[in-house]
Amino acid sequence: MHRVGLLVCLCRARTRFQPGIFPAQSSTAALRDRAREPCGSSRGRTGPAGLREGGATAFAHSGPGPSRPPSRRAGPREERGGAGMAARCCQAGLSCGALLSQAVLSQAVLSRAAGGAPATPHWGRAAFSSAPAVSGREGPQPREGSVRRRGRTPQFVRSAAPPRTERMAVDQDWSSVYPTAAAFKPASVPLPIRMGYPVKRGVPPPKEGNLELIKIPNFLHLTPPAIKKHCAALKDFCTEWPSALDSDEKCEQHFPIEIETVDYVSSGTSIRNPKARVVTLRVKLSNLNLDDHAKKKFIKLVGERYCQKTDVLTITTDRCPLRRQNYDYGMHLLTVLYHESWKTEKWESEKSEEDMEEYIWENSRSQKNALDTLLRIKASENVSNVTEEELLASEVVKNYRNSVTALKNEGETESNMSQYKESVKKLLNIQA
Amino acid sequence: MAAAARALRALPRALRVPSATRQLHTSPVCLKVSAGGAVRAGKGDRPVTYEQAHAPQHIGHRKGWLSLHTGNLRGEAGAAQRALEDAFLRRFLAGTFPGLLADEAVLKRRGNLLVVCALLGRALPPHKLYFLLGYAETLLGNFYKCPVRLELQTVPARVPYKYL
């Protein structure tokens, strides 16, 4: 009795663990197909198409048939096969597996196959050096999904259509493939691009499933023909530049005040940027109607905002919260400065030598000293009294005046110094 | 501890007891950064993607950025808000496409528009994927009050870069 029992057990065990027998595979495939096509229309399926492993020919007759419900075919072998799969999956004993009803088993398998909820997407082959592209090479297979056995759990893999790149003409309209900015789609870009750091003794990974190519911004939507189309479309909304303003000087003559504002673009749900309220006003003082006194007063009023070299006044306003308000404030400042500089206050007559912007020789110490010296020279030579006016009008004094003014106003240069030397020699009548 | 020592010195000699101090034991500082580590801890048959294989110090050199926006530029505002949105978006995607994400999602912001580029596996039929796409776009658009566009790509399998 015991010997018989043992024998039976052995037989059953052998059947359980025999590799290459996947009747349940065919049954699940059939079930799946039935689930998808309740009307049972045939699809030109070959029998063992889904079964790639050897040893399935023994069960070819139990292969998928649209009109044959596999549950009714459940024989001992099928049950055991299905149970064996469950056993392989959940490490359950054979008896437990056999006790499970076929329907429940197939349901569990179906849900696992279709949903794949607890399992993550399975791994493909590393395609970094010699393997061809993985996607798109599934043409010869039937369109419906196939069951591949990788590892212990059967994963349902849906094959897709071949990529669009295989059907693209060389002279196609590229702007219809990428009309707007979009992520990189390897199936839509017919270029053999590789990107990434290569593994040792390998090449960069190919474009299929390459996250690096997706991360970077691409400009596939901005090819020159596409930009030409954009320009042609925008032309209707553009107006011509006025023909009268054909040079910078004319622009400056008609529009002397330049307003500079900055708009900021950023990514996010808010368009507000506090830096956008700053307004800069630029104008050349030569374009304003100012006389000598007004200009000097104007420059004193604005202080650092005036650049001597370029004769440009720059006013930057940002004290108001809105750009419009800052612009109005800037224009108001310009108006006020202009009018104030034309007025002469009473206290302006107290302007002293320290307040002068440039050196004026008249009534300066240099003039006094020069005249003093000349008068003493004349007195020592016993010449008749010459008046100061005569001295001032004389050539030598005028030369001296020019040279000293030039030195003080323009600074020390070679020509200025030599001119000063000559004028002093002439003044003191030194011939050397 | 230094204050306790000073206080002890202030006491008269008779009252000073050596064991009246409190000591603090410190160990040398361990400054090793171990983030993003891809370590071989087995037989060498564990596949990793390109993203997982490279550590954070390779960002900018061998890896790009998973999230592109202007918040992290100098003088720009909104970095924290974008970071928070990114964290929520990744969790949302992990929940909407459970078990389908083949790799990290790439988030791009173009002005107001938020573009989510995700690589998915092919376990779901297309009509279900489209439903989830519309669902995610609508819900996220209503959450963040900005247009959200999901650009999904399917790959037959996760692409392994190397085996660790």
XYZ file of C-alpha atoms in Angstrom:
596
model
C 0.000 0.000 0.000
C 2.728 2.392 0.974
C 4.817 1.454 -2.043
C 1.922 2.166 -4.373
C 1.285 5.447 -2.702
C 4.935 6.408 -3.070
C 4.953 5.484 -6.740
C 1.915 7.570 -7.409
C 3.487 10.458 -5.633
C 6.652 10.177 -7.660
C 4.726 10.053 -10.900
C 2.749 13.065 -9.982
C 5.856 14.882 -8.850
C 7.588 14.211 -12.135
C 4.681 15.543 -14.088
C 4.570 18.578 -11.866
C 8.151 19.621 -12.337
C 8.659 18.658 -15.919
C 9.834 21.735 -17.750
C 8.598 22.597 -21.161
C 5.005 21.647 -20.605
C 2.845 24.693 -20.513
C -0.684 23.603 -21.171
C -1.908 26.252 -18.862
C -0.167 28.734 -21.065
C -2.299 27.777 -23.986
C -5.395 27.756 -21.838
C -4.703 31.188 -20.478
C -3.954 32.446 -23.951
C -7.209 31.041 -25.139
C -9.064 32.519 -22.210
C -7.486 35.872 -22.845
C -8.457 35.784 -26.462
C -11.948 34.792 -25.538
C -12.130 37.636 -23.112
C -11.119 40.086 -25.796
C -13.289 38.635 -28.506
C -16.505 37.363 -27.053
C -17.888 36.747 -30.516
C -15.057 34.345 -31.151
C -13.997 35.544 -34.591
C -10.844 33.825 -35.721
C -7.837 35.988 -36.197
C -5.454 33.938 -38.205
C -3.611 32.729 -35.218
C -1.202 29.890 -35.449
C -1.533 27.189 -32.896
C 1.570 27.268 -30.843
C 2.327 30.874 -31.717
C 2.419 31.968 -28.159
C 4.432 29.025 -27.040
C 8.027 29.327 -27.802
C 9.417 26.674 -25.563
C 9.844 23.158 -26.784
C 7.714 20.300 -25.648
C 4.486 22.078 -26.318
C 3.758 20.026 -29.387
C 2.449 17.313 -27.173
C -0.381 19.585 -26.250
C -0.944 21.228 -29.573
C -4.386 19.737 -29.780
C -5.291 21.596 -26.671
C -4.117 24.812 -28.228
C -6.226 27.888 -28.543
C -9.429 27.358 -30.393
C -11.944 30.053 -30.385
C -14.876 27.723 -30.245
C -13.546 25.420 -27.595
C -13.961 26.628 -24.068
C -10.883 25.365 -22.297
C -12.586 25.065 -18.953
C -14.613 22.137 -20.218
C -11.476 20.470 -21.488
C -10.006 20.423 -18.073
C -8.342 17.058 -17.778
C -6.029 15.906 -15.093
C -3.017 17.081 -17.035
C -4.404 20.543 -17.638
C -5.390 20.924 -14.067
C -2.071 19.802 -12.919
C -0.343 22.051 -15.361
C -2.299 25.015 -14.182
C -1.788 23.978 -10.648
C 1.877 23.499 -11.381
C 2.078 27.091 -12.528
C 0.410 28.205 -9.372
C 2.722 25.961 -7.430
C 5.718 27.489 -9.083
C 4.354 30.889 -8.286
C 3.172 30.494 -4.743
C 5.160 27.489 -3.622
C 1.947 25.680 -2.842
C 1.700 21.891 -2.704
C 0.283 19.969 -5.587
C -2.804 18.968 -3.715
C -3.653 22.533 -2.918
C -3.198 23.494 -6.512
C -5.359 20.673 -7.728
C -8.090 21.642 -5.356
C -8.335 25.135 -6.819
C -10.955 25.379 -9.501
C -9.799 26.080 -12.988
C -11.901 29.174 -13.287
C -10.475 30.786 -10.192
C -6.977 29.953 -11.287
C -7.393 31.393 -14.736
C -9.054 34.466 -13.291
C -6.102 35.028 -11.005
C -3.692 34.537 -13.876
C -5.722 36.817 -16.114
C -5.823 39.596 -13.574
C -2.148 39.318 -12.997
C -1.462 39.279 -16.706
C -3.794 42.086 -17.633
C -3.323 44.437 -14.709
C 0.215 43.785 -13.678
C -0.622 45.839 -10.661
C 1.784 44.500 -8.087
C 4.543 43.734 -10.590
C 6.691 46.484 -12.114
C 7.382 46.526 -15.870
C 9.790 43.771 -16.589
C 13.275 44.261 -17.920
C 14.375 43.990 -21.490
C 17.797 43.235 -22.868
C 20.502 45.787 -22.436
C 20.594 47.462 -25.813
C 23.698 49.515 -25.289
C 26.240 47.901 -27.520
C 25.214 45.356 -30.068
C 21.521 44.634 -29.710
C 19.269 46.273 -32.238
C 16.405 48.464 -31.230
C 13.918 46.613 -29.111
C 10.739 48.351 -30.063
C 9.514 47.900 -33.559
C 11.163 44.533 -34.052
C 7.966 42.747 -33.175
C 6.444 42.850 -36.612
C 6.718 39.168 -37.398
C 4.832 38.339 -34.238
C 1.076 38.398 -34.200
C -0.455 41.697 -33.234
C -2.003 40.454 -30.056
C 0.021 40.113 -26.938
C 2.325 37.230 -26.336
C 3.312 35.619 -23.124
C 6.987 35.498 -22.486
C 8.395 33.563 -19.678
C 11.079 35.570 -18.017
C 11.931 34.477 -14.587
C 9.167 32.859 -12.606
C 6.272 35.180 -13.275
C 4.715 35.213 -16.736
C 4.501 38.811 -17.880
C 2.025 39.979 -20.457
C 3.809 41.981 -23.124
C 1.794 43.949 -25.608
C 3.496 44.305 -28.948
C 3.149 47.626 -30.686
C 3.025 48.779 -34.275
C 6.340 49.407 -36.004
C 7.592 52.973 -35.450
C 6.484 55.723 -37.717
C 10.043 56.346 -38.845
C 9.916 53.320 -41.111
C 7.178 54.916 -43.166
C 8.592 58.415 -43.415
C 9.512 59.791 -46.820
C 12.770 61.653 -47.213
C 11.037 64.775 -48.486
C 8.194 64.820 -45.974
C 6.923 67.987 -44.365
C 8.799 67.963 -41.074
C 6.797 70.823 -39.600
C 3.761 68.532 -39.487
C 5.669 65.933 -37.490
C 6.810 68.487 -34.906
C 4.486 71.467 -35.242
C 5.034 72.685 -31.679
C 7.584 72.221 -28.967
C 7.286 68.617 -27.807
C 9.336 66.004 -26.071
C 11.639 63.791 -28.085
C 9.763 60.816 -29.521
C 12.138 58.126 -30.746
C 9.494 56.596 -32.975
C 8.885 59.897 -34.741
C 12.437 61.113 -35.279
C 14.136 59.152 -38.062
C 17.647 59.780 -36.804
C 19.945 57.161 -35.274
C 20.751 59.173 -32.177
C 22.556 57.832 -29.161
C 22.912 59.735 -25.908
C 24.457 59.031 -22.587
C 27.658 57.980 -20.935
C 28.743 54.666 -22.409
C 29.379 51.593 -20.294
C 32.897 50.294 -20.316
C 33.787 49.095 -23.822
C 30.384 50.026 -25.052
C 28.567 52.802 -26.845
C 26.079 55.362 -25.604
C 22.584 53.963 -25.134
C 20.227 54.155 -28.125
C 17.277 56.483 -28.433
C 14.538 54.004 -27.480
C 13.533 54.554 -23.878
C 16.356 57.080 -23.468
C 15.365 59.452 -20.719
C 18.280 61.792 -21.368
C 16.954 62.642 -24.808
C 13.560 63.388 -23.316
C 15.023 65.572 -20.560
C 16.765 68.042 -22.795
C 14.815 70.718 -24.656
C 14.866 70.097 -28.386
C 14.358 72.449 -31.303
C 12.906 69.977 -33.755
C 9.941 72.308 -34.177
C 12.141 75.236 -35.229
C 13.736 74.128 -38.470
C 14.302 76.917 -41.031
C 11.285 75.951 -43.177
C 9.109 75.991 -40.074
C 10.378 79.442 -39.108
C 9.695 80.642 -42.648
C 6.106 79.503 -42.227
C 5.852 81.327 -38.899
C 7.150 84.548 -40.449
C 4.749 84.251 -43.345
C 1.866 83.836 -40.929
C 2.966 86.760 -38.756
C 3.477 89.093 -41.694
C -0.191 89.965 -41.798
C 0.009 91.426 -38.317
C 3.095 93.546 -38.896
C 3.293 97.173 -40.063
C 6.120 98.747 -42.046
C 8.826 100.830 -40.374
C 8.142 104.506 -41.126
C 10.237 105.477 -44.146
C 11.026 108.924 -42.756
C 13.010 107.417 -39.884
C 15.807 105.852 -41.822
C 18.759 106.919 -39.661
C 19.659 107.043 -35.967
C 20.034 110.809 -36.036
C 16.523 111.278 -37.362
C 15.144 108.951 -34.718
C 16.934 110.955 -32.057
C 15.758 114.219 -33.506
C 12.093 113.195 -33.516
C 12.149 111.035 -30.387
C 14.783 112.443 -28.065
C 13.564 110.670 -24.920
C 14.276 106.920 -24.649
C 12.233 104.834 -22.214
C 13.611 101.471 -21.173
C 11.449 98.836 -19.449
C 12.100 95.150 -18.860
C 9.546 92.323 -19.016
C 10.354 89.092 -17.184
C 9.238 85.653 -18.326
C 9.441 82.727 -15.952
C 7.859 79.324 -15.580
C 5.142 78.997 -13.018
C 1.564 79.912 -12.424
C 2.292 83.565 -11.589
C 3.213 86.250 -14.107
C 4.053 88.879 -11.492
C 7.657 89.953 -11.075
C 8.508 92.954 -8.865
C 11.552 93.768 -11.027
C 9.278 94.669 -13.922
C 8.219 98.006 -12.455
C 11.613 99.708 -13.039
C 11.587 102.424 -15.719
C 14.732 104.110 -17.114
C 14.534 107.437 -18.923
C 17.381 108.646 -21.148
C 17.683 112.021 -22.848
C 20.535 114.123 -24.260
C 20.780 117.601 -22.799
C 21.601 119.027 -26.200
C 18.050 118.135 -27.220
C 16.642 120.239 -24.411
C 16.303 123.982 -24.733
C 18.729 125.174 -22.041
C 20.947 128.248 -21.965
C 24.289 128.378 -20.233
C 23.018 129.113 -16.745
C 20.125 126.660 -17.075
C 22.417 123.880 -18.228
C 24.832 124.440 -15.362
C 22.017 124.515 -12.860
C 20.448 121.424 -14.433
C 23.675 119.510 -14.127
C 24.064 120.572 -10.537
C 20.525 119.459 -9.767
C 20.800 115.961 -11.248
C 24.261 115.235 -9.930
C 25.431 111.694 -10.716
C 22.694 110.969 -13.227
C 24.424 113.038 -15.904
C 27.311 111.669 -17.927
C 29.705 114.382 -19.131
C 31.253 112.313 -21.896
C 28.041 111.362 -23.673
C 25.876 114.290 -22.564
C 23.140 111.858 -21.510
C 20.871 112.223 -18.542
C 19.628 108.914 -17.095
C 16.758 108.827 -14.648
C 15.805 105.451 -13.137
C 12.589 105.245 -11.163
C 11.328 102.305 -9.144
C 9.695 103.853 -6.121
C 6.126 103.218 -7.304
C 4.550 99.756 -7.396
C 3.436 99.916 -11.031
C 5.364 100.523 -14.203
C 2.941 103.149 -15.439
C 3.279 105.088 -12.231
C 7.064 104.973 -12.430
C 6.960 106.217 -16.000
C 4.715 109.131 -15.040
C 6.993 109.974 -12.137
C 10.041 109.966 -14.428
C 8.405 112.352 -16.885
C 7.312 114.573 -14.012
C 10.899 114.712 -12.739
C 12.178 115.757 -16.148
C 9.598 118.502 -16.430
C 10.316 119.860 -12.981
C 14.079 119.832 -13.536
C 13.713 121.693 -16.804
C 11.551 124.433 -15.370
C 13.560 124.818 -12.203
C 16.819 125.203 -14.071
C 15.415 128.124 -16.062
C 14.503 129.980 -12.878
C 17.116 132.091 -11.127
C 16.848 132.267 -7.375
C 18.120 135.180 -5.325
C 20.733 133.130 -3.550
C 22.331 132.059 -6.811
C 24.175 135.368 -6.925
C 26.219 134.110 -3.969
C 27.885 131.579 -6.200
C 31.542 131.500 -5.260
C 34.672 130.250 -6.906
C 34.311 126.785 -5.267
C 30.875 126.321 -6.866
C 32.144 127.005 -10.373
C 32.056 124.078 -12.727
C 34.962 125.248 -14.812
C 37.904 127.528 -14.281
C 37.334 131.179 -15.163
C 40.439 133.299 -15.322
C 38.710 136.661 -14.884
C 38.867 137.806 -11.268
C 40.999 134.903 -10.242
C 44.198 134.767 -8.250
C 46.153 133.933 -11.364
C 44.958 137.142 -13.027
C 45.785 139.186 -9.950
C 49.241 137.688 -9.675
C 50.004 138.169 -13.352
C 48.866 141.752 -13.381
C 50.726 142.458 -10.185
C 53.938 141.027 -11.597
C 53.621 142.930 -14.850
C 52.950 146.205 -13.072
C 56.031 145.780 -10.910
C 58.131 144.922 -13.960
C 56.860 148.045 -15.640
C 57.514 150.128 -12.500
C 61.071 148.864 -12.221
C 61.682 149.725 -15.841
C 60.401 153.236 -15.110
C 57.808 153.084 -17.870
C 54.872 155.402 -17.613
C 51.856 154.108 -15.809
C 50.070 151.544 -17.867
C 46.560 150.702 -16.919
C 45.299 147.273 -16.099
C 42.947 147.317 -19.034
C 45.846 147.858 -21.375
C 47.735 145.031 -19.795
C 44.740 142.740 -19.940
C 44.220 143.543 -23.582
C 47.840 142.844 -24.424
C 48.755 139.767 -26.413
C 51.028 138.168 -23.827
C 48.448 138.330 -21.091
C 45.833 136.863 -23.360
C 48.136 133.979 -24.219
C 48.844 133.413 -20.564
C 45.138 133.466 -19.795
C 44.354 130.868 -22.459
C 47.115 128.536 -21.374
C 46.179 128.675 -17.689
C 42.486 128.114 -18.483
C 43.337 125.184 -20.693
C 45.541 123.647 -18.015
C 42.921 123.959 -15.327
C 39.956 122.843 -17.382
C 41.402 120.133 -19.507
C 44.122 118.820 -17.265
C 47.843 118.455 -17.937
C 48.740 117.349 -21.419
C 51.900 117.760 -23.460
C 50.477 120.512 -25.615
C 48.961 122.335 -22.646
C 52.223 122.332 -20.731
C 54.283 123.516 -23.694
C 51.740 126.234 -24.410
C 51.938 127.369 -20.795
C 55.738 127.398 -20.953
C 55.724 129.581 -24.060
C 53.191 131.994 -22.612
C 55.129 132.399 -19.358
C 58.349 133.026 -21.245
C 56.652 135.648 -23.343
C 54.995 137.215 -20.311
C 58.202 137.557 -18.361
C 60.109 138.400 -21.505
C 62.589 135.597 -21.032
C 64.512 134.660 -24.141
C 66.316 131.436 -23.611
C 31.166 72.200 29.597
C 33.586 75.098 29.514
C 31.191 77.084 31.668
C 31.094 74.254 34.195
C 34.900 74.168 34.269
C 35.048 77.930 34.840
C 32.472 77.658 37.600
C 34.519 74.925 39.231
C 37.623 77.072 39.197
C 35.712 79.814 41.008
C 34.972 77.516 43.922
C 37.408 77.308 46.906
C 39.833 74.418 46.653
C 38.207 72.428 49.423
C 34.943 72.206 47.599
C 36.402 71.182 44.243
C 35.665 67.561 43.517
C 37.123 66.150 40.290
C 34.125 63.976 39.652
C 31.683 66.875 39.727
C 31.996 67.666 36.024
C 29.827 66.378 33.236
C 31.655 65.008 30.278
C 30.476 64.736 26.732
C 31.796 62.006 24.498
C 32.025 62.774 20.819
C 33.121 60.622 17.946
C 34.811 61.793 14.758
C 32.403 63.287 12.255
C 31.347 61.041 9.411
C 30.767 63.195 6.348
C 30.307 60.503 3.790
C 27.526 61.198 1.303
C 25.740 58.042 0.290
C 22.819 59.388 -1.689
C 21.851 57.861 -4.998
C 24.261 54.999 -4.584
C 24.156 52.210 -7.118
C 26.188 49.513 -5.402
C 26.725 45.976 -6.522
C 25.366 43.916 -3.663
C 24.810 40.517 -5.080
C 25.722 38.351 -7.992
C 25.716 41.148 -10.539
C 22.399 40.325 -12.148
C 20.346 43.267 -10.935
C 19.546 45.517 -13.878
C 19.529 49.271 -13.318
C 18.435 52.062 -15.622
C 20.716 54.889 -16.726
C 19.002 57.125 -14.198
C 19.579 54.754 -11.318
C 23.138 53.874 -12.311
C 24.466 57.418 -11.997
C 24.834 59.159 -8.653
C 23.754 62.757 -7.984
C 27.263 64.101 -8.521
C 26.891 63.217 -12.178
C 23.970 65.585 -12.636
C 25.068 68.193 -15.126
C 27.890 65.961 -16.384
C 26.372 62.634 -17.372
C 22.759 63.186 -16.374
C 20.311 65.920 -17.161
C 17.708 67.393 -14.880
C 14.414 65.650 -14.336
C 12.614 68.925 -13.711
C 13.199 72.069 -15.759
C 11.950 75.430 -14.590
C 13.269 78.926 -14.007
C 12.803 78.883 -10.243
C 16.339 77.714 -9.537
C 18.027 80.427 -11.599
C 19.772 83.315 -9.952
C 17.445 86.151 -9.074
C 14.273 84.203 -9.851
C 11.518 83.389 -7.420
C 9.310 80.355 -6.977
C 11.862 77.583 -6.441
C 10.139 76.204 -3.374
C 6.696 76.224 -4.957
C 7.954 74.391 -8.030
C 9.742 71.835 -5.855
C 6.557 71.154 -3.936
C 4.572 70.800 -7.140
C 7.163 68.376 -8.484
C 6.971 66.200 -5.387
C 3.200 66.003 -5.601
C 3.242 65.334 -9.333
C 5.589 62.377 -8.992
C 3.448 60.803 -6.303
C 0.337 61.418 -8.339
C 1.856 59.764 -11.385
C 3.065 56.811 -9.361
C -0.470 56.331 -8.160
C -2.233 56.919 -11.456
C 0.008 54.551 -13.384
C 0.747 51.922 -10.784
C 3.466 49.542 -11.876
C 3.630 51.102 -15.336
C 6.301 53.726 -14.991
C 9.444 52.456 -16.670
C 11.529 55.383 -15.468
C 11.292 58.663 -13.633
C 8.915 61.217 -15.071
C 10.413 64.320 -16.643
C 8.675 67.581 -15.775
C 9.057 70.587 -18.017
C 7.548 73.989 -17.545
C 7.095 76.363 -20.419
C 5.671 79.552 -18.976
C 2.342 78.549 -17.565
C 2.256 75.160 -19.270
C 3.343 72.073 -17.399
C 4.522 69.182 -19.558
C 4.909 65.764 -17.993
C 6.894 63.273 -20.061
C 6.558 59.715 -18.820
C 7.830 56.387 -20.075
C 5.319 53.616 -19.503
C 5.295 49.909 -19.957
C 2.749 48.212 -22.175
C 0.712 46.299 -19.641
C -2.427 48.359 -20.218
C -4.398 48.461 -23.461
C -4.348 51.797 -25.279
C -7.905 52.800 -24.463
C -7.198 52.519 -20.755
C -4.021 54.529 -21.148
C -5.898 57.276 -22.902
C -8.455 57.359 -20.150
C -5.766 57.725 -17.508
C -4.106 60.406 -19.604
C -7.270 62.487 -19.761
C -7.991 61.876 -16.113
C -4.530 62.995 -15.040
C -4.539 66.060 -17.279
C -7.956 67.216 -16.115
C -7.320 66.641 -12.449
C -3.887 68.228 -12.436
C -5.134 71.156 -14.462
C -7.819 71.760 -11.908
C -5.401 71.396 -9.023
C -2.773 73.779 -10.309
C -4.953 76.089 -12.400
C -2.613 75.847 -15.341
C -2.639 73.803 -18.553
C -1.104 70.374 -18.001
C 0.007 68.194 -20.862
C 1.031 64.576 -20.471
C 3.319 63.191 -23.150
C 3.362 59.438 -22.710
C 5.623 56.996 -24.484
C 5.423 53.251 -24.148
C 8.404 50.990 -24.137
C 8.166 47.223 -24.310
C 10.432 46.841 -21.317
C 12.577 48.821 -18.972
C 15.855 49.553 -20.646
C 18.718 48.281 -18.518
C 21.931 50.261 -18.638
C 24.109 47.970 -16.653
C 23.838 45.094 -14.261
C 24.909 45.520 -10.670
